[in-house]
Coordinates of C-alpha atoms in Angstrom, one line a residue:
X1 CA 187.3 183.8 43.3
X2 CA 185.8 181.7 46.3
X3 CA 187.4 178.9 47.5
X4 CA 185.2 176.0 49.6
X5 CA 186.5 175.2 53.6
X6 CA 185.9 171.9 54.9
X7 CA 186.5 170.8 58.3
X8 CA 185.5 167.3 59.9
X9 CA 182.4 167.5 62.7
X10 CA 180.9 165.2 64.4
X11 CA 180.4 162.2 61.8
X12 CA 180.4 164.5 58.7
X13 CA 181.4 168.6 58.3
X14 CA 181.0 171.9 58.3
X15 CA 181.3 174.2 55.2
X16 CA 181.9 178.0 54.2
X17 CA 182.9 179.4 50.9
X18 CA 185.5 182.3 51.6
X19 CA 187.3 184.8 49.2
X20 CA 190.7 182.9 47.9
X21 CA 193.0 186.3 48.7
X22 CA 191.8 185.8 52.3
X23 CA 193.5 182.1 52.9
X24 CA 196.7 182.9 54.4
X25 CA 197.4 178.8 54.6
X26 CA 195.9 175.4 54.8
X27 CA 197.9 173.6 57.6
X28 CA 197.4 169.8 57.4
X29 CA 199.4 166.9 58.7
X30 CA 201.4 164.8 55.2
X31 CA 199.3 161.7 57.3
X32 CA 195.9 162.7 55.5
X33 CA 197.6 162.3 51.9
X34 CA 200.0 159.4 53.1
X35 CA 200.2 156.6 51.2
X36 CA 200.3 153.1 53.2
X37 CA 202.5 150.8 51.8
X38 CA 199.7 147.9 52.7
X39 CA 196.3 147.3 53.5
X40 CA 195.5 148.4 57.3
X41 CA 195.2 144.0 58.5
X42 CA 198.5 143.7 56.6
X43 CA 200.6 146.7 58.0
X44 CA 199.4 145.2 62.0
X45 CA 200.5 142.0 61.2
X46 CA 204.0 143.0 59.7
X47 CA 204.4 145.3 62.9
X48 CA 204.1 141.9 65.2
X49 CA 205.9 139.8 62.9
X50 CA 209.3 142.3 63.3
X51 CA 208.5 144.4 66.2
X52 CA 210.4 147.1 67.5
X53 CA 213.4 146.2 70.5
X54 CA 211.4 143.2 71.8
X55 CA 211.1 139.6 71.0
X56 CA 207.7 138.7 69.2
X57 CA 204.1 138.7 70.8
X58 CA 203.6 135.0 70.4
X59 CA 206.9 134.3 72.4
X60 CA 206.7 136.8 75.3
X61 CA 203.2 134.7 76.0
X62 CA 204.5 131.2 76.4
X63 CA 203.6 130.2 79.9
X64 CA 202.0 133.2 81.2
X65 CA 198.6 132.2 82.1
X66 CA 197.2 136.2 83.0
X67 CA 197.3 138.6 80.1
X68 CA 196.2 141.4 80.1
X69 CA 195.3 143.9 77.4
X70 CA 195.0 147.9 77.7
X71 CA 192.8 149.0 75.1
X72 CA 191.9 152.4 74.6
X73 CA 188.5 153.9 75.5
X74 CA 185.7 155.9 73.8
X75 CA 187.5 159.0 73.1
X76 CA 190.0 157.5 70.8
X77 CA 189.6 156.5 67.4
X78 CA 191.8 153.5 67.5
X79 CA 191.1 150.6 65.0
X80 CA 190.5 148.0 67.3
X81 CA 188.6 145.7 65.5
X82 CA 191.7 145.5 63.2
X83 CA 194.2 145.4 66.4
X84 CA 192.9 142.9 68.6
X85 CA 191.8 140.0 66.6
X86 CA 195.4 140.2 65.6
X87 CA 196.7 140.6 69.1
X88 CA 194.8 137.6 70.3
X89 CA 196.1 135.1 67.6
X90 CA 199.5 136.0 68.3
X91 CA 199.2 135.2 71.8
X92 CA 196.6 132.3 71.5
X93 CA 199.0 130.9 68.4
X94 CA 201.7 130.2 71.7
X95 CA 199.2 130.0 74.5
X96 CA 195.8 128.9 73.6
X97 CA 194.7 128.6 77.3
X98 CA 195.9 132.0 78.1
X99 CA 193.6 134.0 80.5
X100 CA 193.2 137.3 78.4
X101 CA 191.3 140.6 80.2
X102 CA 190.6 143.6 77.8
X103 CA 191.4 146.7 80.7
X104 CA 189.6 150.0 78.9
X105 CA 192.0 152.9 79.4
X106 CA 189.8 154.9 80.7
X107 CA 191.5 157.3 82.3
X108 CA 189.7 160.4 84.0
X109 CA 186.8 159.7 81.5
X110 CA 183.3 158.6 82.2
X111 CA 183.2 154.8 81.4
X112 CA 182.8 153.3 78.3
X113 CA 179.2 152.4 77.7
X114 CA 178.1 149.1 76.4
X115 CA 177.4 150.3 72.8
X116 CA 180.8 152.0 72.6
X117 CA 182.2 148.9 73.6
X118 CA 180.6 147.0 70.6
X119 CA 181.2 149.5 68.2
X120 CA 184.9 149.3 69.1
X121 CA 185.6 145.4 69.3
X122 CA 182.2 144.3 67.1
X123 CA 180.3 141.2 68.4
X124 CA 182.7 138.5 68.4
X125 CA 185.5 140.0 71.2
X126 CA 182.4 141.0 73.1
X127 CA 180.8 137.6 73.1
X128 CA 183.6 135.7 73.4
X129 CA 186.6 138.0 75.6
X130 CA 186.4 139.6 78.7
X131 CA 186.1 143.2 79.3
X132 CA 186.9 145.1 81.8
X133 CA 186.3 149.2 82.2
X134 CA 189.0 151.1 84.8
X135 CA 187.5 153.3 87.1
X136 CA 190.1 155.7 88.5
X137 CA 188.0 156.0 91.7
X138 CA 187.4 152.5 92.2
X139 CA 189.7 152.0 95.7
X140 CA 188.9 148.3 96.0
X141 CA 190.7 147.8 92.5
X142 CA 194.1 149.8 93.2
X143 CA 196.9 149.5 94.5
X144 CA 199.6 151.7 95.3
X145 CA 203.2 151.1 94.3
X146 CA 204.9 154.0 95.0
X147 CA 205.9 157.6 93.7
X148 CA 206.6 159.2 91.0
X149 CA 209.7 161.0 89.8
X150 CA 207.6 164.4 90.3
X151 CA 206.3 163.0 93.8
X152 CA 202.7 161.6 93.1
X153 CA 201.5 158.7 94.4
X154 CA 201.6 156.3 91.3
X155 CA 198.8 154.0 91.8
X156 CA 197.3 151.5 89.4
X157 CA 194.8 148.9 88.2
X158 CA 194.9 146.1 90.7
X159 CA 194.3 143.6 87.7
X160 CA 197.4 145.3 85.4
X161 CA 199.6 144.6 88.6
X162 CA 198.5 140.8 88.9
X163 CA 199.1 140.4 85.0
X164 CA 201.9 137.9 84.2
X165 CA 201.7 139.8 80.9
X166 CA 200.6 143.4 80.6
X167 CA 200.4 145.1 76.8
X168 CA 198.4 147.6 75.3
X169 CA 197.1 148.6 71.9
X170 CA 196.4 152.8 71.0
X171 CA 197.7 155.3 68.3
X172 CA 200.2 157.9 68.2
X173 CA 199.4 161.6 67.4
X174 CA 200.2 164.8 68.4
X175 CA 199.5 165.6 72.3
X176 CA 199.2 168.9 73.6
X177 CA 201.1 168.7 76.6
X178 CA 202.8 165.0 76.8
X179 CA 204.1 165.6 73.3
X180 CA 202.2 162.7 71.6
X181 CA 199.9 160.1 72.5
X182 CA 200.4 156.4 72.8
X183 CA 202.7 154.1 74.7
X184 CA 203.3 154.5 78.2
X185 CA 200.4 156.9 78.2
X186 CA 198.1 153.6 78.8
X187 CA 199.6 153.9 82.2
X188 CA 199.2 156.9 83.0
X189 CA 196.9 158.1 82.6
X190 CA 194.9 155.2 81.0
X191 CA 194.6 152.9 84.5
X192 CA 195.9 154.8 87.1
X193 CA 194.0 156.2 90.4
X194 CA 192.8 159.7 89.5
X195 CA 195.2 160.8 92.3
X196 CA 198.1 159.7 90.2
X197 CA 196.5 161.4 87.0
X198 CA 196.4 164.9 89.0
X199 CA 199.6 164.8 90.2
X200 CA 200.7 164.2 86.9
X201 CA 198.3 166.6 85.4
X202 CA 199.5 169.9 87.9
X203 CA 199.5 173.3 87.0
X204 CA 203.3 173.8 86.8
X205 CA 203.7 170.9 84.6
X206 CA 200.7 172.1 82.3
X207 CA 202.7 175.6 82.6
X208 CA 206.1 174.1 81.5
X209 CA 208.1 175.2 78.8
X210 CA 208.7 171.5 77.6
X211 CA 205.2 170.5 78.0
X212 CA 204.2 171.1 74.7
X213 CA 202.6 169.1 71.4
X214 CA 205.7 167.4 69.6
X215 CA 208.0 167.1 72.7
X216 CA 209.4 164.4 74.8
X217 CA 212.7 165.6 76.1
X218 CA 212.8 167.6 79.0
X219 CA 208.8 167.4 79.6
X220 CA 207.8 166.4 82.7
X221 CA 204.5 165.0 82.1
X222 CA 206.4 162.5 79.3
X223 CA 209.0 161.6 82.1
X224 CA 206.3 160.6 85.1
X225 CA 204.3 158.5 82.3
X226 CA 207.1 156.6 81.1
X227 CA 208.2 156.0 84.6
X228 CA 204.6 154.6 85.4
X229 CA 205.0 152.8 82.6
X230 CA 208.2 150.9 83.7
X231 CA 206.9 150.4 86.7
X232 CA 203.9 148.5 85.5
X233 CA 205.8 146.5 83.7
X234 CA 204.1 147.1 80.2
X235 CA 205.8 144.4 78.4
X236 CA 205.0 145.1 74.7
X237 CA 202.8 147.9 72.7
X238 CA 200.9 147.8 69.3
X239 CA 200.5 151.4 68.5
X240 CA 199.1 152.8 65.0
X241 CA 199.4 155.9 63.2
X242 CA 195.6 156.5 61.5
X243 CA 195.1 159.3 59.2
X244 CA 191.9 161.6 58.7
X245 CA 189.7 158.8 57.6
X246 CA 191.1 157.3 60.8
X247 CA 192.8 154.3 58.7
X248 CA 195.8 152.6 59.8
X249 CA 198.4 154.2 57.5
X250 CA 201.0 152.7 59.6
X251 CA 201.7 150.2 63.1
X252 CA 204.7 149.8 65.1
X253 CA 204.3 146.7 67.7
X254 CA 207.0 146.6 70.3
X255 CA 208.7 147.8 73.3
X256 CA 206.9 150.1 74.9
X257 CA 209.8 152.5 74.6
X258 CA 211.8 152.1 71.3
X259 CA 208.3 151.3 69.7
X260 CA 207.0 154.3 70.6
X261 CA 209.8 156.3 69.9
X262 CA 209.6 154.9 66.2
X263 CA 206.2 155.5 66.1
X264 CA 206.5 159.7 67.2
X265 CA 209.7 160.1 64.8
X266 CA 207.3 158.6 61.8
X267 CA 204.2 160.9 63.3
X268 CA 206.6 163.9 64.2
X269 CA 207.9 163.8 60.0
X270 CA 204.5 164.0 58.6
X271 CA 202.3 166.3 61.2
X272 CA 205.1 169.2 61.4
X273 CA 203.8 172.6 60.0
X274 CA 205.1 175.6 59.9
X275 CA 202.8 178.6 61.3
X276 CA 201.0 181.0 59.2
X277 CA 200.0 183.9 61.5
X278 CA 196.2 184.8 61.0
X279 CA 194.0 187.2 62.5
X280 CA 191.5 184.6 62.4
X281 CA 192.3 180.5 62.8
X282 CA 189.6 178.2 61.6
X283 CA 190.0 174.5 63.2
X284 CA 188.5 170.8 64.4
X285 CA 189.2 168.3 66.9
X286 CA 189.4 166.3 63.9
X287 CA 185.6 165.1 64.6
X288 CA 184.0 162.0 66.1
X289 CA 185.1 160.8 68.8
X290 CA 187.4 163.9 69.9
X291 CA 184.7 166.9 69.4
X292 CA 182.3 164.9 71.6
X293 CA 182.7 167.3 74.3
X294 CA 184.2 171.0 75.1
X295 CA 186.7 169.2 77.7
X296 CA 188.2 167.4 74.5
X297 CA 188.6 171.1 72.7
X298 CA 191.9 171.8 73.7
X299 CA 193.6 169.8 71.5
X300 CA 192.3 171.3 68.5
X301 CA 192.8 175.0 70.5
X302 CA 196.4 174.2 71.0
X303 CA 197.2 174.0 67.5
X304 CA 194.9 177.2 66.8
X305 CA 196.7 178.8 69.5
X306 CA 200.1 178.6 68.0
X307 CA 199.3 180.1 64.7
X308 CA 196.6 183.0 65.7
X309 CA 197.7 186.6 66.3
X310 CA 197.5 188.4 69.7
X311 CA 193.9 189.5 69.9
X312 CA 193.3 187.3 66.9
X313 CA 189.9 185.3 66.4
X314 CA 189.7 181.3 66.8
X315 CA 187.1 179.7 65.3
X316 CA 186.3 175.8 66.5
X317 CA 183.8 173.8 64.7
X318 CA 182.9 170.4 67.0
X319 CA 179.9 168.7 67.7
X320 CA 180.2 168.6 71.5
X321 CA 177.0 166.1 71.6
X322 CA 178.1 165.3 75.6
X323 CA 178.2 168.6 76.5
X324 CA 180.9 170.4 78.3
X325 CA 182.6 166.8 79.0
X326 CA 182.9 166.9 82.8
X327 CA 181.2 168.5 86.2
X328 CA 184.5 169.2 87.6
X329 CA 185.5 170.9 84.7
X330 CA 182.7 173.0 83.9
X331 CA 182.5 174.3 88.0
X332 CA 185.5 176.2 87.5
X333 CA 183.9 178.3 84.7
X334 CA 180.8 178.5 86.3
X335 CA 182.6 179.8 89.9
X336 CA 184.3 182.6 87.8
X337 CA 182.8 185.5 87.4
X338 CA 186.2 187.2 86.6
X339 CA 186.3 185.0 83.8
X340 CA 189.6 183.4 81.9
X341 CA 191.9 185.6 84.3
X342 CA 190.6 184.5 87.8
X343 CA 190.5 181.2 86.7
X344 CA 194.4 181.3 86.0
X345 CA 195.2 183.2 89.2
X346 CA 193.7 180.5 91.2
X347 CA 195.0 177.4 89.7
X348 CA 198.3 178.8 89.1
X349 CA 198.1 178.8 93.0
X350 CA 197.3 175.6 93.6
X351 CA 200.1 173.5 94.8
X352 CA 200.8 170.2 92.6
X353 CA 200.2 167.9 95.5
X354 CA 196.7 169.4 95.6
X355 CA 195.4 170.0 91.7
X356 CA 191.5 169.5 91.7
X357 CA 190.1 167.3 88.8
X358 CA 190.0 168.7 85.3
X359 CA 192.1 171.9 86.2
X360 CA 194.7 171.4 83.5
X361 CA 191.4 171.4 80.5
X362 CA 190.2 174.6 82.2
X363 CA 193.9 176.1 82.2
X364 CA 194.9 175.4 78.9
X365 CA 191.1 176.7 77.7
X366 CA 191.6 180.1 79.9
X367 CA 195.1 180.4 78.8
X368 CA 193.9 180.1 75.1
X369 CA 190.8 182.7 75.9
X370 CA 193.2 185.2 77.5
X371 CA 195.0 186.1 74.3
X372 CA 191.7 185.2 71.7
X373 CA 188.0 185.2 70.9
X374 CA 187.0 181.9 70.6
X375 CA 183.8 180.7 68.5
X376 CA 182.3 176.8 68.8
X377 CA 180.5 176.7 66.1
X378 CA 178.0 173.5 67.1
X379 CA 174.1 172.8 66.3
X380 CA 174.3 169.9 68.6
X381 CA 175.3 171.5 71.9
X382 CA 173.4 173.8 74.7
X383 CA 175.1 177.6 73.1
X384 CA 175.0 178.5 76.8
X385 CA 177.4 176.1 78.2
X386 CA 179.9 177.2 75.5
X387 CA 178.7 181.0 76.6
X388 CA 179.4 180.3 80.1
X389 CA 183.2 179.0 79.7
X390 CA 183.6 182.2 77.6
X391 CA 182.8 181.4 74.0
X392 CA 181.1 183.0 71.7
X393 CA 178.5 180.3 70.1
X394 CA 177.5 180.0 65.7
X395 CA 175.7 177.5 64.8
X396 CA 177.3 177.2 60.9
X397 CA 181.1 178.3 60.1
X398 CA 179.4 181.0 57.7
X399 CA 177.7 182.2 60.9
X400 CA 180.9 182.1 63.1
X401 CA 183.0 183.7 59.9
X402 CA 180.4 186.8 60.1
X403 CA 181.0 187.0 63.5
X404 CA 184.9 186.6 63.4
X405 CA 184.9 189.2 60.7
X406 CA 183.2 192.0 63.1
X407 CA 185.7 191.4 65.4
X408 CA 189.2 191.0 63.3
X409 CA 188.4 193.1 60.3
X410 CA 185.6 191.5 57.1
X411 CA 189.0 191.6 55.0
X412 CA 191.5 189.8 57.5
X413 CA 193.5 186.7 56.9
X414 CA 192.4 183.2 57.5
X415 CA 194.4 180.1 57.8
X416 CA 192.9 177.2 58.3
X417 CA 193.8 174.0 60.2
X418 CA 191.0 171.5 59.4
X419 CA 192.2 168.8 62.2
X420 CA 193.8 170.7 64.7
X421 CA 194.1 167.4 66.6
X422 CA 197.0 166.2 63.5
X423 CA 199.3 168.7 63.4
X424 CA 202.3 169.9 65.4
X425 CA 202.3 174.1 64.5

């Protein structure tokens, strides 16, 4: 008997049949068969009509004449066009002179391009509000307010510090190393100075035992975030919890703390799964936006990594349209002719005070690659930039099954995590 795989890519999927006695498990978050209790407009505006530890939207505005909004960039699949028409009446409803800013969380991405940006707010907010895309290595709009609690310079978006009002809008998931997404990570590493994002980012943190997908206590790349996060003075969040169709299946507006801690419980009781050793792990980054790139892959690696056996075979289907996602990044596989291994070697040297841009991707990728085979299966990206981070390249899954086969065995098991991006394993 053949049973059909289907995992999300780009805008649509990718497809195999494979022999039913070979699925070991399917490992999906509850959030894909979750069952809102209202419409995606109606569950936003019942999370700002009782939000979580804070007074309402509406009221925290009265007299504030600079508001300033931190919206999520590109990469994210955040509902905005349902968030911030909402957002905006609330505060307009109190303040209707307000001077409102959208600041793009950009963080150490490339910037938002003007198409994005419609396809994110539509035509009215980008007629009618005012936009504004961070840019981590713009000097002239930073400012430095300090340090840290792990010793980095913590400096931020000139126009978040001048904001009577500073709130943000994003989604919680699973996160691979800050534990989940969302909240205070709008700071940091949404608008703060890529200086403060590397510091954060270092290789002992990325190394640390509590830095992990599902895990806020004790990890000390949750604990510098939140502290940015205070210190910014992010008054209120509207965070959402989207599922594979990325609808809203649920919103929790707030403060940016107890919200957000609401939020990761509710994600935490639906994305838990228990690993199903494989020899071979079939997975996504969930598709567009977060396979738009090989930078972005780690996330959907992560969850792959923690259910594959030693020597085991990972296969990754993503459309990685932009390429490898990053010149910084992609240098350190291209200086390594010792592979996955030298690369570790030399950022696990690497003091934190001096981590070079996009190290913590290319650690977490050679730390995956160390202990697997890894397969992009992709018709939409250059097979040699995948070849020369260490990949093997397909350009179906039946291709990259054929190929995982060779190498684990044509009869081994498979389990299969179709959005690697949803799940804590």
């Amino acid at each position: 008997m053949m049973t059909t795989i289907k995992i999300p890519y780009g805008k649509t999927f990718m497809e195999a049949n494979v022999a039913e006695e070979r699925i070991e498990a399917v490992l999906e978050s509850s959030a894909h068969h979750y069952r809102p209790e209202a419409a995606e407009a109606e569950l936003v505006k019942q999370s700002l009509e009782h939000p979580v530890g804070s007074r309402r939207l509406r009221d925290l505005a009265k007299g504030c004449h600079k508001i300033v909004i931190i919206a999520s960039d590109h990469t994210r699949p955040v509902p905005t066009k349902i968030m911030a028409p909402q957002m905006l009446a609330e505060i307009r409803s109190t303040n209707p002179e307000a001077d409102i800013t959208f600041l793009i969380a950009t963080g150490f991405h490339r910037a938002s391009t003007q198409q994005e940006l419609l396809d994110k707010f539509g035509d009215d907010i980008m007629k009618n509000e005012k936009i504004v895309v961070h840019n981590c290595w713009d000097k002239d709009n930073l400012v430095d307010i300090g340090k840290l609690p792990s010793g980095g310079a913590l400096v931020i978006n000139k126009l978040a510090m001048e904001a009577d009002l500073l709130i943000s809008e994003g989604f919680i998931e699973p996160h691979l190393f800050a534990g989940f997404s969302g909240g205070r990570k709008s700071i940091l590493p949404g608008i703060v100075s890529g200086v403060t994002v590397m510091a954060n980012h270092c290789a002992k943190f990325i190394a640390h035992e509590k830095a992990r997908v599902g895990i806020l206590d004790g990890n000390p790349i949750h604990i510098d975030m939140l502290y940015a996060a205070q210190q910014a003075k992010l008054a209120f969040i509207l965070n959402v919890v989207i599922d594979a169709d990325k609808r809203i299946i649920k919103a929790f507006a707030g403060d940016r703390e107890q919200a957000h801690i609401a939020g990761c419980k509710f994600v935490s009781g639906l994305a838990k799964v228990a690993a199903k050793p494989a020899d071979i792990v079939i997975t996504s980054n969930g598709g567009y936006p977060l396979d738009q790139n090989i930078y972005q892959l780690v996330k959907g690696l992560s969850s792959a990594e923690a259910t594959c056996k030693p020597g085991g075979v990972i296969i990754i289907c993503a459309a990685c349209n932009d390429g490898h996602g990053g010149d910084t990044f992609y240098k350190w596989f291209q200086e390594a002719p010792g592979g996955a291994m030298e690369i570790m070697d030399k950022i696990m040297k690497i003091p934190s005070e001096s981590t070079i841009p996009d190290q913590w991707a290319a650690q977490i990728i050679a730390r995956v690659l160390l202990k697997h085979t890894v397969i992009l299966v992709t018709d939409q990206c250059d097979h040699q930039i995948a070849k020369t981070i260490g990949m093997k390249t397909a350009y179906t899954l039946e291709a990259a099954l054929k190929t995982a086969g060779q190498i684990a065995g044509s009869h081994s098991k498979i389990t299969v995590i179709p959005d690697g991006v949803a799940v804590i394993v």
